[in-house]
GROMACS .gro file of C-alpha atoms in nm:
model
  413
    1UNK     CA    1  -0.707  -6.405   4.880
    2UNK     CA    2  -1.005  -6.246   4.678
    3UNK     CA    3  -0.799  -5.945   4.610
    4UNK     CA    4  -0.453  -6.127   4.469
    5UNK     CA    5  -0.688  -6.351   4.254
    6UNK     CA    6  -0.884  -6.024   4.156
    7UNK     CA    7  -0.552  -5.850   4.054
    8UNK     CA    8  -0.418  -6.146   3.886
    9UNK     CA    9  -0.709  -6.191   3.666
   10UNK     CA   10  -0.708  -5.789   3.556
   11UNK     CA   11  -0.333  -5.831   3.483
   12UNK     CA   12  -0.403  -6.156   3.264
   13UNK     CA   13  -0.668  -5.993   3.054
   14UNK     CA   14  -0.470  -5.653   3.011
   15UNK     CA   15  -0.196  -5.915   2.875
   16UNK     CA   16  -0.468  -6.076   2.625
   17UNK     CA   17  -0.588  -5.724   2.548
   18UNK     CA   18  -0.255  -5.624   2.451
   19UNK     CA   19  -0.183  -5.983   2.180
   20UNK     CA   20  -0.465  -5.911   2.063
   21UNK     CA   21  -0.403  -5.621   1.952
   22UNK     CA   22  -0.700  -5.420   2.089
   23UNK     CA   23  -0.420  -5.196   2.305
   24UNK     CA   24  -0.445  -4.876   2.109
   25UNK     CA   25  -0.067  -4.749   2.086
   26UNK     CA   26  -0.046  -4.366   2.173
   27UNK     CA   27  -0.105  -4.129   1.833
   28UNK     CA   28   0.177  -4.028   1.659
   29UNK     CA   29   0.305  -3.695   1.656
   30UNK     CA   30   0.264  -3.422   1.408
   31UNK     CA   31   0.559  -3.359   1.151
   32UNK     CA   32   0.688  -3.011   1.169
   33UNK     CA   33   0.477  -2.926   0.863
   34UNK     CA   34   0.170  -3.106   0.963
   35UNK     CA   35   0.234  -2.888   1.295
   36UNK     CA   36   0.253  -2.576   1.083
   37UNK     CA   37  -0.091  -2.655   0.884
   38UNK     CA   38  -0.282  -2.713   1.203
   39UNK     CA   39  -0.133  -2.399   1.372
   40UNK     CA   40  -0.264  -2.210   1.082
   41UNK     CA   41  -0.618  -2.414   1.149
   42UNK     CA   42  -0.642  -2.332   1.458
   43UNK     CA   43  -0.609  -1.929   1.437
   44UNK     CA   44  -0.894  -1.967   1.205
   45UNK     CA   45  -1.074  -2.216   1.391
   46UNK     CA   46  -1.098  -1.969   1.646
   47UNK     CA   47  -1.094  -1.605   1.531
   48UNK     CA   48  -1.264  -1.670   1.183
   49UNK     CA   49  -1.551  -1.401   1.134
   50UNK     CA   50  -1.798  -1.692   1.018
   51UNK     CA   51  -1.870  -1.957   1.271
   52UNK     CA   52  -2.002  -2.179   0.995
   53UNK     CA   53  -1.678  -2.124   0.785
   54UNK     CA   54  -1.880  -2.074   0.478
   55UNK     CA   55  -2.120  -2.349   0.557
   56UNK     CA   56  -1.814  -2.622   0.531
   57UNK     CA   57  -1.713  -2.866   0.802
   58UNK     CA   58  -1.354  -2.675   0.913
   59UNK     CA   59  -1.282  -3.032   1.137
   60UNK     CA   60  -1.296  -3.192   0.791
   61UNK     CA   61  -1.160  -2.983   0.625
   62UNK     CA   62  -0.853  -3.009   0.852
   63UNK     CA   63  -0.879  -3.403   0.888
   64UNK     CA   64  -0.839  -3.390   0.481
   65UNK     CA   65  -0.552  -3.146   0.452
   66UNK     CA   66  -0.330  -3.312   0.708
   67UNK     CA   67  -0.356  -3.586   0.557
   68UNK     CA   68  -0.179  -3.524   0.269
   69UNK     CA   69   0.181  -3.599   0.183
   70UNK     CA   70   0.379  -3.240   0.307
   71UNK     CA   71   0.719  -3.339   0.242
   72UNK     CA   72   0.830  -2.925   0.175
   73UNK     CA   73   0.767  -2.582   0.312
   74UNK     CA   74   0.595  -2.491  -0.001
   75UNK     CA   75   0.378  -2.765  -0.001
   76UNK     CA   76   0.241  -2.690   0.343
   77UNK     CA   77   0.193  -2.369   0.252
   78UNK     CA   78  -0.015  -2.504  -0.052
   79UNK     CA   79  -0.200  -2.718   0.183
   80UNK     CA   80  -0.279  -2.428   0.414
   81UNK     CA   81  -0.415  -2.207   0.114
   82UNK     CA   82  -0.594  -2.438  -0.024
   83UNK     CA   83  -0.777  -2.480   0.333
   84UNK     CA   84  -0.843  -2.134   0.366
   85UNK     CA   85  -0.983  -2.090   0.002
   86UNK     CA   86  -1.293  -2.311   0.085
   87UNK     CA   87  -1.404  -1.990   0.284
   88UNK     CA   88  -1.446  -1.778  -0.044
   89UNK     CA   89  -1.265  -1.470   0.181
   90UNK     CA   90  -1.013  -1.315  -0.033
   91UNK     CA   91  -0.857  -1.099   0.246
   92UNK     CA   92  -0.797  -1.395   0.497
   93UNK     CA   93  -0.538  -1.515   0.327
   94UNK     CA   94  -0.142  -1.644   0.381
   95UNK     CA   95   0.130  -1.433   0.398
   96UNK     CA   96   0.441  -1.641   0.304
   97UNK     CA   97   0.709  -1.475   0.515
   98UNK     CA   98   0.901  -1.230   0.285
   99UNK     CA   99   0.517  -1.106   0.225
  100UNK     CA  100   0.448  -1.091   0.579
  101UNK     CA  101   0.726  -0.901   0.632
  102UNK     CA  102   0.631  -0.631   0.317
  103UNK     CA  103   0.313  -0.589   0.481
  104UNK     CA  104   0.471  -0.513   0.811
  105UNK     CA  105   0.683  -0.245   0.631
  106UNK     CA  106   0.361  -0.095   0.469
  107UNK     CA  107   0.227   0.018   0.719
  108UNK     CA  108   0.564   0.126   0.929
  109UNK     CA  109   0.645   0.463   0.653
  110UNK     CA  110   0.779   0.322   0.359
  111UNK     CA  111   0.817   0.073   0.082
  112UNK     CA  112   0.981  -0.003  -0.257
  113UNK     CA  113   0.755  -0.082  -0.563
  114UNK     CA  114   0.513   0.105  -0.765
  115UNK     CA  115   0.295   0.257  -0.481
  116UNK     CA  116  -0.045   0.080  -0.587
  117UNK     CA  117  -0.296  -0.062  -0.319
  118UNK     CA  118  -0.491  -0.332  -0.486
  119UNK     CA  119  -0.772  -0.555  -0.376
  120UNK     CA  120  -1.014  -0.850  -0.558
  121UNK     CA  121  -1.346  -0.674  -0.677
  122UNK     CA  122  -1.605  -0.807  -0.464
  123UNK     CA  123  -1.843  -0.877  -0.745
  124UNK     CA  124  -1.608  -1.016  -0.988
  125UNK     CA  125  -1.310  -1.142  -0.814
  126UNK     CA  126  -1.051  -0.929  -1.048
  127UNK     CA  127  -0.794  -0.755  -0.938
  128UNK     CA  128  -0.827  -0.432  -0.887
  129UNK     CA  129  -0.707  -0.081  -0.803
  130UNK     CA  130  -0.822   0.062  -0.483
  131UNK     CA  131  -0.585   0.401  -0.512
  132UNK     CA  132  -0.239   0.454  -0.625
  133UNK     CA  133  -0.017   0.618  -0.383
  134UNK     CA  134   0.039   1.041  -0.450
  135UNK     CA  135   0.364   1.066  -0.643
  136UNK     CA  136   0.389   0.694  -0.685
  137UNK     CA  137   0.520   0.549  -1.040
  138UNK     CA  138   0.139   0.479  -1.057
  139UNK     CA  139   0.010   0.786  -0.974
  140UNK     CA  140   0.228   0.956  -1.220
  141UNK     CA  141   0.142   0.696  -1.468
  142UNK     CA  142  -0.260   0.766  -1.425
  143UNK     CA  143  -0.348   0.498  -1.246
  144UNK     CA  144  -0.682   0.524  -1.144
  145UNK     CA  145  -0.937   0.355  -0.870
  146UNK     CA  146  -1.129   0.059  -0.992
  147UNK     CA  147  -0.867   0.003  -1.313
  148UNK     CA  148  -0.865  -0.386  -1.374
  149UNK     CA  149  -0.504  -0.536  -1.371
  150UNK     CA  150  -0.525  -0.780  -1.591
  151UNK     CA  151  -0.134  -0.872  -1.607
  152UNK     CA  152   0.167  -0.865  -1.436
  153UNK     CA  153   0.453  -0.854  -1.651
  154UNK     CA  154   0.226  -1.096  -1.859
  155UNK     CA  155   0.120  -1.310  -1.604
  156UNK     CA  156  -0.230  -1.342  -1.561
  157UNK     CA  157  -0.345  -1.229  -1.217
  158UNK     CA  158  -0.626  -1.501  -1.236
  159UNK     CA  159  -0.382  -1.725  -1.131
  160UNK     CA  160  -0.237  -1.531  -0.876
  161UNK     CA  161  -0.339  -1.456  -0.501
  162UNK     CA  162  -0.388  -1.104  -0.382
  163UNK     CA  163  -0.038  -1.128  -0.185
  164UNK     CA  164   0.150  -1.300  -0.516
  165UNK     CA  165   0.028  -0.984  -0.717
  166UNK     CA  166   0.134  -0.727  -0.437
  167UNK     CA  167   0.503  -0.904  -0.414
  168UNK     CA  168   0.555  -0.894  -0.843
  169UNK     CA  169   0.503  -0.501  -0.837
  170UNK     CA  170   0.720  -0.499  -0.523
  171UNK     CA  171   1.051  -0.495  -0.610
  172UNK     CA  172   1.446  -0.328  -0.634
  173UNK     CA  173   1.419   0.060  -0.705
  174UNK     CA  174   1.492   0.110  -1.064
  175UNK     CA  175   1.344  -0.201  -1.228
  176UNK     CA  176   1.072  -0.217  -1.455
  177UNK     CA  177   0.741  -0.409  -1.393
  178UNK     CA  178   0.459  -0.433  -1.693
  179UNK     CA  179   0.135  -0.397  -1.599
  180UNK     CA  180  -0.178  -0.471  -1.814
  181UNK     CA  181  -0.454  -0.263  -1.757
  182UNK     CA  182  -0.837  -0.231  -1.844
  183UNK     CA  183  -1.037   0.095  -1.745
  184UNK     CA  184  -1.386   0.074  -1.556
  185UNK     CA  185  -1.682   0.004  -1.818
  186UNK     CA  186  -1.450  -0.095  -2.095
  187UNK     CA  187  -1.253  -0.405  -2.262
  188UNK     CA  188  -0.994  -0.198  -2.468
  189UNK     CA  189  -0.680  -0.319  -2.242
  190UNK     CA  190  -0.323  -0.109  -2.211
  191UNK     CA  191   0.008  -0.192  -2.176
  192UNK     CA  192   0.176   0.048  -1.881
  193UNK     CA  193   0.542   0.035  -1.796
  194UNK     CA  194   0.634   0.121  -1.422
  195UNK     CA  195   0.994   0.170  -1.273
  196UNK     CA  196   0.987   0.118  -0.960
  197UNK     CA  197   1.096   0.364  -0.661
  198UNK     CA  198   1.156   0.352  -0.267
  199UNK     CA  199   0.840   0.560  -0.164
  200UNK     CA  200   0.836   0.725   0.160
  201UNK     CA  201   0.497   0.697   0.258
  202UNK     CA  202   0.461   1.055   0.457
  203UNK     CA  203   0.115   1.063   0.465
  204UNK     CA  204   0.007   1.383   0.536
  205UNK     CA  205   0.003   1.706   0.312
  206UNK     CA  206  -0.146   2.040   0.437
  207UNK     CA  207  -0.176   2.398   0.356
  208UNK     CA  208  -0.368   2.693   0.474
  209UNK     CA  209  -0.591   2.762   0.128
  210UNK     CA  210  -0.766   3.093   0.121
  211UNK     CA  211  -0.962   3.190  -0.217
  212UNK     CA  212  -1.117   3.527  -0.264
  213UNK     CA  213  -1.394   3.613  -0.093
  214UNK     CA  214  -1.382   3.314   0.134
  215UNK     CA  215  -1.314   3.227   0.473
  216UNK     CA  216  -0.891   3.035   0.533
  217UNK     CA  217  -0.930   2.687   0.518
  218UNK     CA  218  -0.652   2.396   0.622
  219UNK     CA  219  -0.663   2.204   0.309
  220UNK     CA  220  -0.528   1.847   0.435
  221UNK     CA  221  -0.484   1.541   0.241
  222UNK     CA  222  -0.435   1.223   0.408
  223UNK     CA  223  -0.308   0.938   0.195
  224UNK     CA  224  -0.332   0.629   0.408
  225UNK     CA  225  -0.366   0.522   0.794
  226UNK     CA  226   0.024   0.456   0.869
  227UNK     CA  227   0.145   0.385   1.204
  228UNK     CA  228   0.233   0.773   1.198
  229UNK     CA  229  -0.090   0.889   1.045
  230UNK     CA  230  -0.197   1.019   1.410
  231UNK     CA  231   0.112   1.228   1.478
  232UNK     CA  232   0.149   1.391   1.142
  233UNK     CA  233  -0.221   1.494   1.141
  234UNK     CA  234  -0.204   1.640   1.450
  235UNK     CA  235   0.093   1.827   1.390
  236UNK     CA  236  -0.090   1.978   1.035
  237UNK     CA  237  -0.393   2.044   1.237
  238UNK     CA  238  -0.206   2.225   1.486
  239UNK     CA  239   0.012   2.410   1.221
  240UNK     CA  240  -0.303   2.567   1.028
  241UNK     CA  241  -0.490   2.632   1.389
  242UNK     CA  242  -0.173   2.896   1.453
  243UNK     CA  243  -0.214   3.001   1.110
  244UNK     CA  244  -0.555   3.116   1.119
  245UNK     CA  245  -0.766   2.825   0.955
  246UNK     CA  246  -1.123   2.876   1.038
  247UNK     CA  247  -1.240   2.601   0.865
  248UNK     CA  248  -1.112   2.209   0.697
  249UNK     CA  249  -1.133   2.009   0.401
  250UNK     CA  250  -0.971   1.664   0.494
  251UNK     CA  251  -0.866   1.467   0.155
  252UNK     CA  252  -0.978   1.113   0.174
  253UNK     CA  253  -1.004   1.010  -0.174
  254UNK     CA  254  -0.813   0.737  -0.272
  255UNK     CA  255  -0.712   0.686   0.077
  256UNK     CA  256  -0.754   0.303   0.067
  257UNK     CA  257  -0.749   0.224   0.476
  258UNK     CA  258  -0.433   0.086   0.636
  259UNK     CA  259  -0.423   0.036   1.028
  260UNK     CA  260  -0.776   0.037   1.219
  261UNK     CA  261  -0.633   0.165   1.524
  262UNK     CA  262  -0.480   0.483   1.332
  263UNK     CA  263  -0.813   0.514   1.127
  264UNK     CA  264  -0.996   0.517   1.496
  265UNK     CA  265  -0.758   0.793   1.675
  266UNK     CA  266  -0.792   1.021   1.365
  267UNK     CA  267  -1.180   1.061   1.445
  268UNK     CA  268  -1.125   1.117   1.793
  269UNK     CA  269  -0.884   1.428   1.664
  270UNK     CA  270  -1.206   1.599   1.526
  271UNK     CA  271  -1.511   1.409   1.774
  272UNK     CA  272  -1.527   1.522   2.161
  273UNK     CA  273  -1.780   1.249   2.207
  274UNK     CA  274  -2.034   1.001   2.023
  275UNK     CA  275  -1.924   0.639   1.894
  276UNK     CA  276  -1.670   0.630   1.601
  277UNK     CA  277  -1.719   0.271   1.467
  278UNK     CA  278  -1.958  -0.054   1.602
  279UNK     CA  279  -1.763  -0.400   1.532
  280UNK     CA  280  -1.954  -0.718   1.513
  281UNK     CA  281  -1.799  -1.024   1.581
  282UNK     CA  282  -1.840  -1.427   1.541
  283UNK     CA  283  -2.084  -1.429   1.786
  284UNK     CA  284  -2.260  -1.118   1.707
  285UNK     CA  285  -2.133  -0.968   1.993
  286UNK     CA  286  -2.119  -0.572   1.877
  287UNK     CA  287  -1.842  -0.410   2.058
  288UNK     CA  288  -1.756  -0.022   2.019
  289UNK     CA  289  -1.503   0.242   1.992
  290UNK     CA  290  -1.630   0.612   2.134
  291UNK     CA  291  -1.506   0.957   2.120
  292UNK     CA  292  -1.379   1.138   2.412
  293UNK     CA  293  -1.192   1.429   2.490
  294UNK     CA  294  -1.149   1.754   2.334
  295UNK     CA  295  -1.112   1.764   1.979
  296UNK     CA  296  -0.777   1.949   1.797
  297UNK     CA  297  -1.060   2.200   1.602
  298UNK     CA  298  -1.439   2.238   1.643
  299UNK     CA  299  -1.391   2.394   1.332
  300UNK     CA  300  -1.651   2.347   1.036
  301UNK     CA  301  -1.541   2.003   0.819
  302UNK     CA  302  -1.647   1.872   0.483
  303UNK     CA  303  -1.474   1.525   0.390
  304UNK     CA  304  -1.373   1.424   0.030
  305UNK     CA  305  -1.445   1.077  -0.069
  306UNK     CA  306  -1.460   0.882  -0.368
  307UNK     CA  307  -1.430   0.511  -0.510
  308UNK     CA  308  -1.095   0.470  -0.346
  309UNK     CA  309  -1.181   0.563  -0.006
  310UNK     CA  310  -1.151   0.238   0.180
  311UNK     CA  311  -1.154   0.043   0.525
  312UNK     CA  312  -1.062   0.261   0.799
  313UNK     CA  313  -1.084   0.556   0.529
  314UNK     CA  314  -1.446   0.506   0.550
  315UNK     CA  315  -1.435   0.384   0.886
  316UNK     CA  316  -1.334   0.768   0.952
  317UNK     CA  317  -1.582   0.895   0.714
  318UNK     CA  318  -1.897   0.721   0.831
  319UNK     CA  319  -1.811   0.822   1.164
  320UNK     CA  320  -1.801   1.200   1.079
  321UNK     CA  321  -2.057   1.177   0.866
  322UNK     CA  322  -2.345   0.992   1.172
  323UNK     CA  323  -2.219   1.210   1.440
  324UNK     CA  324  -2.316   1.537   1.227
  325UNK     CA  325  -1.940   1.652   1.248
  326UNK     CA  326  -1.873   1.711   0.879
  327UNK     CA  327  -2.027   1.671   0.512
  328UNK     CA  328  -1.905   1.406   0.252
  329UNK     CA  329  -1.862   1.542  -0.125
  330UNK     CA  330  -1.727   1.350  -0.382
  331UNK     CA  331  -1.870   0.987  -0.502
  332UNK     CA  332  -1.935   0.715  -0.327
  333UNK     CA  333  -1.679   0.527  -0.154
  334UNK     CA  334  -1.518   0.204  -0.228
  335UNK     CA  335  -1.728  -0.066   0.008
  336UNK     CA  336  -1.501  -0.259   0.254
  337UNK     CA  337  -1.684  -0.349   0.577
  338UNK     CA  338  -1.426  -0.628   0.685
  339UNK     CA  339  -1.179  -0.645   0.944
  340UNK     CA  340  -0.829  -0.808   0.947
  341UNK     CA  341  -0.613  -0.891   1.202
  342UNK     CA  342  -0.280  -1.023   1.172
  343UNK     CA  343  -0.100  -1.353   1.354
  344UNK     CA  344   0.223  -1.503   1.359
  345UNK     CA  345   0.334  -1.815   1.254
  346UNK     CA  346   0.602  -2.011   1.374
  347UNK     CA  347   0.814  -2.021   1.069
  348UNK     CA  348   0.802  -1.623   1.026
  349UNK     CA  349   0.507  -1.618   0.817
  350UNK     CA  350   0.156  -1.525   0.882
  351UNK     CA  351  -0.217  -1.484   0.843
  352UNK     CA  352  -0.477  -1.199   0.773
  353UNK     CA  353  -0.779  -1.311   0.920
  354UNK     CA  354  -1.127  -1.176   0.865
  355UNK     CA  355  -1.275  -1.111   1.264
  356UNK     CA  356  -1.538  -0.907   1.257
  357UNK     CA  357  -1.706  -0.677   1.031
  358UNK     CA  358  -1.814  -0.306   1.146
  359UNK     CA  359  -2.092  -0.082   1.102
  360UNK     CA  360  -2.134   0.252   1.100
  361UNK     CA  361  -2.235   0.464   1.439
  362UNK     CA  362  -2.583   0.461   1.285
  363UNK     CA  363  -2.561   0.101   1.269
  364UNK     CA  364  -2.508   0.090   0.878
  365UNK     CA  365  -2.313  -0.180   0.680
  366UNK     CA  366  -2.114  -0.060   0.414
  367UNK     CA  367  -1.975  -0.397   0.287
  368UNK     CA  368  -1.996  -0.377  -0.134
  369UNK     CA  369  -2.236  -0.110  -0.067
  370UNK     CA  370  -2.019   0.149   0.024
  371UNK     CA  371  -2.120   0.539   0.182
  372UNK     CA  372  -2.294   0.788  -0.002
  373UNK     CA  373  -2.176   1.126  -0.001
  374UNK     CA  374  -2.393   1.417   0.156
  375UNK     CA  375  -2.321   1.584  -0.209
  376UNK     CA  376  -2.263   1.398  -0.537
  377UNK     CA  377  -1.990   1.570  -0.730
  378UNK     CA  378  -1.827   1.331  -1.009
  379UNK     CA  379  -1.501   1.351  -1.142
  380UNK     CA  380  -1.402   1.194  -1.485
  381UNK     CA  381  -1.107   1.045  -1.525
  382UNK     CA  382  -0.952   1.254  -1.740
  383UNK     CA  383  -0.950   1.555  -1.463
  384UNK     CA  384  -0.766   1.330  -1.234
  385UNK     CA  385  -0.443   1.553  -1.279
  386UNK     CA  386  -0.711   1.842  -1.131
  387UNK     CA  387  -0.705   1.694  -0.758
  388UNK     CA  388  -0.574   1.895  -0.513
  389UNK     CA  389  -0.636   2.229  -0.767
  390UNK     CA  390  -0.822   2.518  -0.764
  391UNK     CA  391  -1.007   2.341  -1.090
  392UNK     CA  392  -1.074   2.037  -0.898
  393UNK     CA  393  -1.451   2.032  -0.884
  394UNK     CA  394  -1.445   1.793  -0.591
  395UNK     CA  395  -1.251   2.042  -0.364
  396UNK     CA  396  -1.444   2.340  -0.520
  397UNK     CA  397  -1.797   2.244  -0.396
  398UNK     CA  398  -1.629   2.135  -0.040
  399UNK     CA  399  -1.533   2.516  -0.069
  400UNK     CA  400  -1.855   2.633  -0.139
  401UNK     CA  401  -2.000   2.463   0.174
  402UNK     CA  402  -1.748   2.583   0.383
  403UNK     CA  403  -1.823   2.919   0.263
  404UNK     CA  404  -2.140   2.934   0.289
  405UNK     CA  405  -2.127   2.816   0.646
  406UNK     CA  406  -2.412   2.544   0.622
  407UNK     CA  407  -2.145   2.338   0.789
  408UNK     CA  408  -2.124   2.359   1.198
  409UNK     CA  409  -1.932   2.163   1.395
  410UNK     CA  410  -2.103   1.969   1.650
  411UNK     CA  411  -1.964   1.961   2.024
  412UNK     CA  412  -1.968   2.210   2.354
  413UNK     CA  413  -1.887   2.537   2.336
   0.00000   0.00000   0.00000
């Protein structure tokens, strides 16, 4: 009897409860594009480099922009960037998905546009030219590293994101783009006109170089870290080993990064051992990535670098540079100590999230700082059409190193 009047009185007040309107009715579910925003929060939420997200409240931050009324595709993506701009990171960023998919092709061997890398300047937060591709519209233009772009096709890039700047210079081969340009140290702006061209984005040129009096050297210039990079080096290496080089000079300037993984497997062609690159996450965890194995040459190595030598470019370069296994000449490099990765979103598009930053195997952090060459050599920008030359100044003191043998490369015998 105590039970059924027990269970009766529970059912009655559940029943009051309920007119009452105290019952909470289940939440209701996400729209598609609400879905879509908080997708996007959550890859940040929990890869994001910062754990204080820029000293902001992320759940708020996500509370606020859901909130809003996304009644398009485009408005969600609004809502998303806006959300990520609250962490003052210009390279975690979203990549709508034609630009997802331009990125993607980047880095696979080839594009169509005018063959300029670009990135915000970390001081200033213009846009900026990290390196123009070799035998790009831009490079044939005179382009140079650290050139403020001002305008696209009079549009000021102010207003744009780093992604809406890299898709107006993108474009069908043949068509013109106008870019307005001001030089490093100066106002006085220019007006450059760039048609652009399908570049295949080979990025490897070598030959066996062999001056008078001095000992054959594989001269190799490496323009970016494609997902080919590895192969192609290897096969140049390999190529100038049966041709008798006894000793490298391995062409980094303007080499503005692409893929860490590629950047990674190129030092382990020249280290047999020692650590390459430390990476730090969220958590300060440091991981590593080591050297092992024999190397393609122990030969003697000097690096050129300069103020486009970027990201994995100077991943590779600090790592030669600790481990004693070649000398940097040139000037120093550009400064970017971030890592990206890449995620999918649902829709096709994506996001470049900041995870980690890395330091050097001596534990230094280049971030806006940059590495210092072993041996300063400047080169103005009017000799820029003297790369690669026996007047290049650059590749001349490299030579003299190599020829004067202070350069040994480190490993077993």
């Amino acid at each position: 009897m105590y039970k059924r009047v027990f269970g009766i009185a529970v059912l009655v007040i559940l029943q009051l409860v309920a007119v009452l309107g105290c019952w909470s009715e289940p939440a209701l579910a996400l729209t598609q594009e609400q879905q879509l925003l908080n997708e996007a929060w959550r890859i940040v939420n929990r890869s994001y480099v910062d754990d204080t997200f820029n000293h902001k409240n992320w759940w708020s931050i996500r509370e606020q922009a859901i909130k809003e009324p996304l009644k398009s595709r485009d408005a969600t993506y609004g809502a998303i960037q806006k959300m990520l701009a609250v962490l003052d990171d210009p390279f975690t960023r979203l990549l709508k998905p034609e630009q997802y998919r331009s990125l993607q092709v980047n880095t696979s061997g080839e594009l169509t546009g005018v063959g300029l890398q670009i990135g915000l300047d970390p001081q200033t937060g213009v846009l900026t030219v990290v390196a123009p591709l070799d035998g790009s519209p831009a490079g044939k233009a005179g382009l140079l590293p650290r050139d403020r772009i001002l305008k696209i096709d009079d549009v000021n890039t102010s207003e744009l994101t780093l992604d809406e700047a890299a898709t107006r210079m993108r474009g069908v081969a043949g068509t013109v783009v106008k870019l307005t340009i001001a030089r490093e140290g100066s106002e006085a702006t220019e007006e450059i006109q760039l048609v652009r061209d399908r570049i295949a984005l080979n990025p490897v040129y070598a030959e066996l170089r062999s001056a008078q009096g001095s000992i054959p050297v594989g001269y190799i210039r490496l323009a970016q870290f494609s997902a080919n990079a590895v192969s192609e080096l290897t096969k140049a290496v390999q190529q100038l080993e049966q041709q008798g080089a006894d000793a490298y000079i391995l062409d980094l300037r303007n080499n503005p990064g692409g893929l860490l993984q590629s950047g990674i497997e190129t030092a382990r062609l020249w280290l047999d051992a020692g650590t390459i690159v430390y990476t730090v996450n969220r958590q300060g965890i440091i991981g590593s990535f080591e050297a092992s194995g024999e190397p393609l040459t122990r030969d003697p190595l000097v690096v050129l670098v300069n103020q486009g030598t970027a990201s994995a470019s100077e991943i590779l370069a600090g790592a030669l540079q600790d481990n004693g296994r070649a000398k940097l000449v040139g000037e120093k490099t550009f400064g970017k100590g971030l890592i990206q990765s890449l995620f999918d979103l649902s829709d096709g598009s994506g996001l470049a999230v900041t995870v980690a930053k890395y330091e050097t195997p001596n534990h230094t952090d280049i971030n806006k700082l940059g590495i210092m060459p072993d041996k300063i050599v400047a080169l103005e920008p009017n000799e820029g059409d003297r790369i690669r030359t026996e007047t290049d100044p650059q590749y001349q003191a490299a030579l003299a190193i190599l020829t004067e043998r202070t350069v040994m490369a480190v490993g077993k015998n």
